Amino acid sequence: MFRAKKKWGQNFLCDLGTIITITNAICPQREDHFLEIGPGLGALTKHLVDRAKSITAIEIDPDCVSLLRKTYPKVVVFNQNILSTNWSLLFRDKKRVVGNIPYYISSELLELFCNNHHYLVDVHIMLQKEVADRVLSKPGDKNFSRLSLFVQSYFDAEHIISIEPTCFSPVPSVKSSFIRLITKSKPTPINQTCYEIIKGAFSKRRKMIRNSLSSFFSDDDFIKMGINADKRAQQISRNEYEIMSSFYCQIGKKR
């Protein structure tokens, strides 16, 4: 019997009803190439392996790797940390990503997805509910954040299912959500200037942007841009951040 290893944040999905719901949502097709991140004991692998063209799995735990290679010989399993994997070597074909990941790497992994979006068809991933809520949030929502803006620049995000802690072994202390990210046909990357403005606004998210972005803009600047300076970071749309970025680039050349 396998013991989950705390150092790798392992919580194995073990509820069959949840596994089937997730598999149906993924809807694997014969022509699909999958990248499975953190397959663990193969709870999802089992339901994908005979319904997809190929599965490449990245698993950090050597014990799980041995089990997966023995149980699913058709699956190509690498014993690696996904955060240090060379993605260009993994992708001869565009892939669909599936993952039940350690929650402590969620933000880093989401950033990795964004930076490698051109390799991806879609992503189906388990996240801590709090993180999933941020990914799915829209401007004006209390959970809207830098992460929301960044992920939604590259993907359309959709909630699939909320999952109780009792569906895992060992039982985690947090609730989980399984979400879908579909790569946009025309992603809109955030340029460096826009990123710095977003970072500045969210570093003081409780303050009005006239205060949090005072190092970038004056009150007159906000009037010229047509942006309400009494708004807070989470109330600003992506388009408004782009307006601020373009305006700052213009005034930066003049000042």
Short mmCIF file of C-alpha atoms in Angstrom, two decimals:
data_model
loop_
_atom_site.label_atom_id
_atom_site.label_comp_id
_atom_site.label_asym_id
_atom_site.label_seq_id
_atom_site.Cartn_x
_atom_site.Cartn_y
_atom_site.Cartn_z
CA MET A 1 0.00 0.00 0.00
CA PHE A 2 1.28 3.44 -0.95
CA ARG A 3 1.78 6.14 1.64
CA ALA A 4 1.34 9.71 0.43
CA LYS A 5 4.51 11.73 0.85
CA LYS A 6 4.00 15.05 2.59
CA LYS A 7 7.13 16.62 1.06
CA TRP A 8 5.48 16.43 -2.36
CA GLY A 9 2.05 17.52 -1.20
CA GLN A 10 0.43 14.27 -2.29
CA ASN A 11 -3.32 13.81 -1.88
CA PHE A 12 -4.51 10.99 -4.12
CA LEU A 13 -7.95 11.31 -5.72
CA CYS A 14 -9.85 8.16 -4.74
CA ASP A 15 -13.59 8.83 -5.15
CA LEU A 16 -14.77 6.88 -8.20
CA GLY A 17 -17.81 9.07 -8.86
CA THR A 18 -15.63 12.18 -8.94
CA ILE A 19 -13.07 10.47 -11.18
CA ILE A 20 -15.78 9.49 -13.67
CA THR A 21 -17.29 13.00 -13.64
CA ILE A 22 -13.86 14.49 -14.34
CA THR A 23 -13.10 11.98 -17.11
CA ASN A 24 -16.44 12.72 -18.80
CA ALA A 25 -15.72 16.45 -18.60
CA ILE A 26 -12.30 15.94 -20.19
CA CYS A 27 -13.99 13.86 -22.92
CA PRO A 28 -10.85 12.17 -24.30
CA GLN A 29 -10.84 11.42 -28.04
CA ARG A 30 -8.87 8.86 -30.04
CA GLU A 31 -6.74 11.55 -31.67
CA ASP A 32 -5.80 13.31 -28.41
CA HIS A 33 -2.27 13.59 -27.06
CA PHE A 34 -2.28 14.12 -23.29
CA LEU A 35 0.27 15.46 -20.86
CA GLU A 36 -0.66 14.27 -17.38
CA ILE A 37 0.99 16.14 -14.51
CA GLY A 38 1.23 14.38 -11.17
CA PRO A 39 -0.64 11.17 -12.09
CA GLY A 40 0.19 9.66 -8.71
CA LEU A 41 -1.34 6.17 -8.54
CA GLY A 42 -3.05 6.55 -11.92
CA ALA A 43 -6.62 7.35 -10.85
CA LEU A 44 -7.21 9.44 -13.98
CA THR A 45 -4.65 7.63 -16.14
CA LYS A 46 -6.75 4.46 -15.89
CA HIS A 47 -9.73 6.19 -17.50
CA LEU A 48 -7.73 8.00 -20.20
CA VAL A 49 -5.21 5.45 -21.42
CA ASP A 50 -7.50 3.45 -23.73
CA ARG A 51 -9.40 6.47 -25.01
CA ALA A 52 -6.50 8.68 -26.17
CA LYS A 53 -3.81 8.41 -28.82
CA SER A 54 -0.98 8.98 -26.35
CA ILE A 55 -0.26 9.97 -22.76
CA THR A 56 2.98 11.47 -21.51
CA ALA A 57 3.14 11.66 -17.72
CA ILE A 58 5.39 13.73 -15.46
CA GLU A 59 5.65 12.35 -11.93
CA ILE A 60 8.13 13.40 -9.24
CA ASP A 61 7.69 10.35 -6.96
CA PRO A 62 9.88 7.42 -8.11
CA ASP A 63 7.61 4.91 -6.36
CA CYS A 64 4.60 6.16 -8.31
CA VAL A 65 6.69 6.14 -11.49
CA SER A 66 7.50 2.45 -11.03
CA LEU A 67 3.84 1.61 -10.45
CA LEU A 68 2.66 3.62 -13.46
CA ARG A 69 5.23 2.07 -15.81
CA LYS A 70 4.28 -1.42 -14.67
CA THR A 71 0.51 -0.85 -14.78
CA TYR A 72 0.28 1.32 -17.91
CA PRO A 73 3.08 0.31 -20.34
CA LYS A 74 1.54 2.44 -23.12
CA VAL A 75 2.09 5.60 -21.06
CA VAL A 76 5.46 7.37 -21.35
CA VAL A 77 6.37 8.30 -17.78
CA PHE A 78 9.13 10.74 -16.83
CA ASN A 79 10.42 10.90 -13.26
CA GLN A 80 10.77 14.69 -13.14
CA ASN A 81 9.62 17.88 -11.48
CA ILE A 82 7.24 19.58 -13.92
CA LEU A 83 8.59 23.00 -12.95
CA SER A 84 12.08 22.10 -14.20
CA THR A 85 11.01 20.08 -17.24
CA ASN A 86 12.07 21.26 -20.70
CA TRP A 87 8.67 21.71 -22.31
CA SER A 88 10.06 22.04 -25.83
CA LEU A 89 11.20 18.40 -25.64
CA LEU A 90 7.73 17.21 -24.61
CA PHE A 91 5.71 18.69 -27.43
CA ARG A 92 6.02 17.23 -30.89
CA ASP A 93 2.24 17.59 -31.05
CA LYS A 94 -0.07 20.02 -29.28
CA LYS A 95 -1.27 18.43 -26.09
CA ARG A 96 -4.19 18.44 -23.73
CA VAL A 97 -3.04 18.80 -20.13
CA VAL A 98 -4.57 16.96 -17.17
CA GLY A 99 -3.36 17.34 -13.61
CA ASN A 100 -4.08 16.72 -9.95
CA ILE A 101 -1.18 18.79 -8.72
CA PRO A 102 0.39 19.65 -5.37
CA TYR A 103 -1.33 22.89 -4.44
CA TYR A 104 1.87 24.60 -3.33
CA ILE A 105 3.04 24.81 -6.97
CA SER A 106 -0.30 26.03 -8.39
CA SER A 107 0.69 29.63 -9.14
CA GLU A 108 4.04 28.65 -10.66
CA LEU A 109 2.40 25.99 -12.80
CA LEU A 110 -0.33 28.32 -14.03
CA GLU A 111 2.36 30.80 -15.04
CA LEU A 112 4.14 27.96 -16.85
CA PHE A 113 0.94 27.17 -18.75
CA CYS A 114 0.63 30.81 -19.78
CA ASN A 115 4.24 31.01 -20.96
CA ASN A 116 3.80 27.79 -22.96
CA HIS A 117 0.23 28.30 -24.14
CA HIS A 118 1.21 27.74 -27.78
CA TYR A 119 1.83 24.06 -26.97
CA LEU A 120 -1.56 23.52 -25.37
CA VAL A 121 -5.05 22.70 -26.65
CA ASP A 122 -6.60 22.91 -23.19
CA VAL A 123 -5.87 22.28 -19.52
CA HIS A 124 -7.98 20.34 -17.01
CA ILE A 125 -6.56 20.82 -13.56
CA MET A 126 -7.32 20.35 -9.87
CA LEU A 127 -6.73 23.44 -7.75
CA GLN A 128 -7.34 24.56 -4.22
CA LYS A 129 -10.78 26.20 -4.29
CA GLU A 130 -9.35 29.55 -3.24
CA VAL A 131 -6.92 29.57 -6.18
CA ALA A 132 -9.57 28.36 -8.63
CA ASP A 133 -11.88 31.17 -7.51
CA ARG A 134 -9.14 33.68 -8.33
CA VAL A 135 -8.53 32.17 -11.76
CA LEU A 136 -12.25 32.30 -12.58
CA SER A 137 -12.97 35.78 -11.17
CA LYS A 138 -14.00 38.77 -13.27
CA PRO A 139 -13.29 42.49 -12.69
CA GLY A 140 -15.32 43.68 -9.72
CA ASP A 141 -15.27 40.30 -7.96
CA LYS A 142 -13.56 40.30 -4.57
CA ASN A 143 -11.23 37.49 -5.72
CA PHE A 144 -10.12 39.23 -8.93
CA SER A 145 -6.33 39.37 -8.90
CA ARG A 146 -3.12 39.52 -10.89
CA LEU A 147 -3.48 35.77 -11.40
CA SER A 148 -6.97 36.27 -12.88
CA LEU A 149 -5.65 38.81 -15.37
CA PHE A 150 -2.62 36.76 -16.33
CA VAL A 151 -4.40 33.44 -16.87
CA GLN A 152 -7.37 35.01 -18.68
CA SER A 153 -5.01 36.70 -21.13
CA TYR A 154 -4.21 33.27 -22.56
CA PHE A 155 -7.14 31.03 -21.62
CA ASP A 156 -10.91 30.96 -21.30
CA ALA A 157 -11.52 29.56 -17.81
CA GLU A 158 -14.45 27.41 -16.74
CA HIS A 159 -15.44 25.69 -13.48
CA ILE A 160 -16.26 21.98 -13.82
CA ILE A 161 -16.80 20.52 -10.35
CA SER A 162 -16.29 21.34 -6.67
CA ILE A 163 -14.65 18.50 -4.76
CA GLU A 164 -14.87 17.76 -1.05
CA PRO A 165 -11.74 16.87 0.96
CA THR A 166 -13.13 13.37 1.63
CA CYS A 167 -12.63 12.49 -2.05
CA PHE A 168 -8.86 12.37 -1.44
CA SER A 169 -6.48 10.21 0.53
CA PRO A 170 -5.09 11.49 2.78
CA VAL A 171 -7.90 13.99 3.40
CA PRO A 172 -6.60 17.56 2.80
CA SER A 173 -7.56 20.52 4.97
CA VAL A 174 -8.92 22.54 2.03
CA LYS A 175 -11.68 22.22 -0.56
CA SER A 176 -10.81 21.71 -4.21
CA SER A 177 -12.13 22.69 -7.62
CA PHE A 178 -11.53 21.08 -10.99
CA ILE A 179 -11.41 23.65 -13.79
CA ARG A 180 -10.95 23.82 -17.54
CA LEU A 181 -8.67 26.28 -19.35
CA ILE A 182 -9.15 26.51 -23.12
CA THR A 183 -6.31 28.17 -25.01
CA LYS A 184 -7.51 31.32 -26.76
CA SER A 185 -7.18 31.48 -30.54
CA LYS A 186 -5.80 35.00 -30.12
CA PRO A 187 -4.07 35.33 -26.72
CA THR A 188 -3.33 38.85 -25.50
CA PRO A 189 0.00 38.78 -23.66
CA ILE A 190 0.62 41.37 -20.97
CA ASN A 191 3.56 43.63 -21.85
CA GLN A 192 6.13 44.61 -19.23
CA THR A 193 4.77 48.12 -18.66
CA CYS A 194 1.23 46.81 -18.19
CA TYR A 195 2.53 44.11 -15.85
CA GLU A 196 4.28 46.69 -13.65
CA ILE A 197 1.10 48.80 -13.47
CA ILE A 198 -0.99 45.74 -12.56
CA LYS A 199 1.60 44.73 -9.97
CA GLY A 200 1.57 48.22 -8.48
CA ALA A 201 -2.21 48.34 -8.28
CA PHE A 202 -2.60 44.91 -6.67
CA SER A 203 0.24 45.44 -4.21
CA LYS A 204 -2.15 47.88 -2.49
CA ARG A 205 -5.45 46.39 -3.60
CA ARG A 206 -7.49 48.03 -0.82
CA LYS A 207 -6.42 51.50 -1.89
CA MET A 208 -7.94 53.54 -4.72
CA ILE A 209 -5.73 53.58 -7.79
CA ARG A 210 -5.15 57.34 -7.40
CA ASN A 211 -3.05 56.24 -4.39
CA SER A 212 -1.74 52.82 -5.38
CA LEU A 213 -0.62 54.10 -8.80
CA SER A 214 0.48 57.59 -7.75
CA SER A 215 4.04 56.79 -8.85
CA PHE A 216 2.70 56.23 -12.38
CA PHE A 217 -0.12 58.75 -12.82
CA SER A 218 -1.47 62.06 -11.55
CA ASP A 219 -5.17 62.78 -11.02
CA ASP A 220 -5.13 64.72 -14.30
CA ASP A 221 -3.71 61.66 -16.07
CA PHE A 222 -6.66 59.54 -14.93
CA ILE A 223 -9.07 62.21 -16.21
CA LYS A 224 -7.33 62.24 -19.60
CA MET A 225 -7.53 58.44 -19.79
CA GLY A 226 -11.21 58.43 -18.80
CA ILE A 227 -10.55 56.07 -15.90
CA ASN A 228 -12.17 56.52 -12.50
CA ALA A 229 -9.30 57.06 -10.05
CA ASP A 230 -11.54 56.06 -7.15
CA LYS A 231 -11.61 52.45 -8.34
CA ARG A 232 -9.50 49.75 -6.73
CA ALA A 233 -7.25 47.24 -8.51
CA GLN A 234 -9.84 44.45 -8.61
CA GLN A 235 -12.40 46.77 -10.23
CA ILE A 236 -10.22 47.57 -13.24
CA SER A 237 -10.71 45.63 -16.48
CA ARG A 238 -7.90 44.29 -18.65
CA ASN A 239 -8.75 46.90 -21.27
CA GLU A 240 -8.40 49.71 -18.71
CA TYR A 241 -5.00 48.39 -17.66
CA GLU A 242 -4.00 48.39 -21.34
CA ILE A 243 -5.17 52.01 -21.66
CA MET A 244 -3.02 52.94 -18.66
CA SER A 245 -0.05 51.08 -20.13
CA SER A 246 -0.31 52.85 -23.51
CA PHE A 247 -0.79 56.23 -21.84
CA TYR A 248 2.21 55.69 -19.57
CA CYS A 249 4.41 54.78 -22.54
CA GLN A 250 3.35 58.03 -24.24
CA ILE A 251 3.86 60.32 -21.28
CA GLY A 252 7.09 58.56 -20.38
CA LYS A 253 8.58 59.72 -23.66
CA LYS A 254 7.44 63.30 -23.05
CA ARG A 255 8.51 63.62 -19.40
#
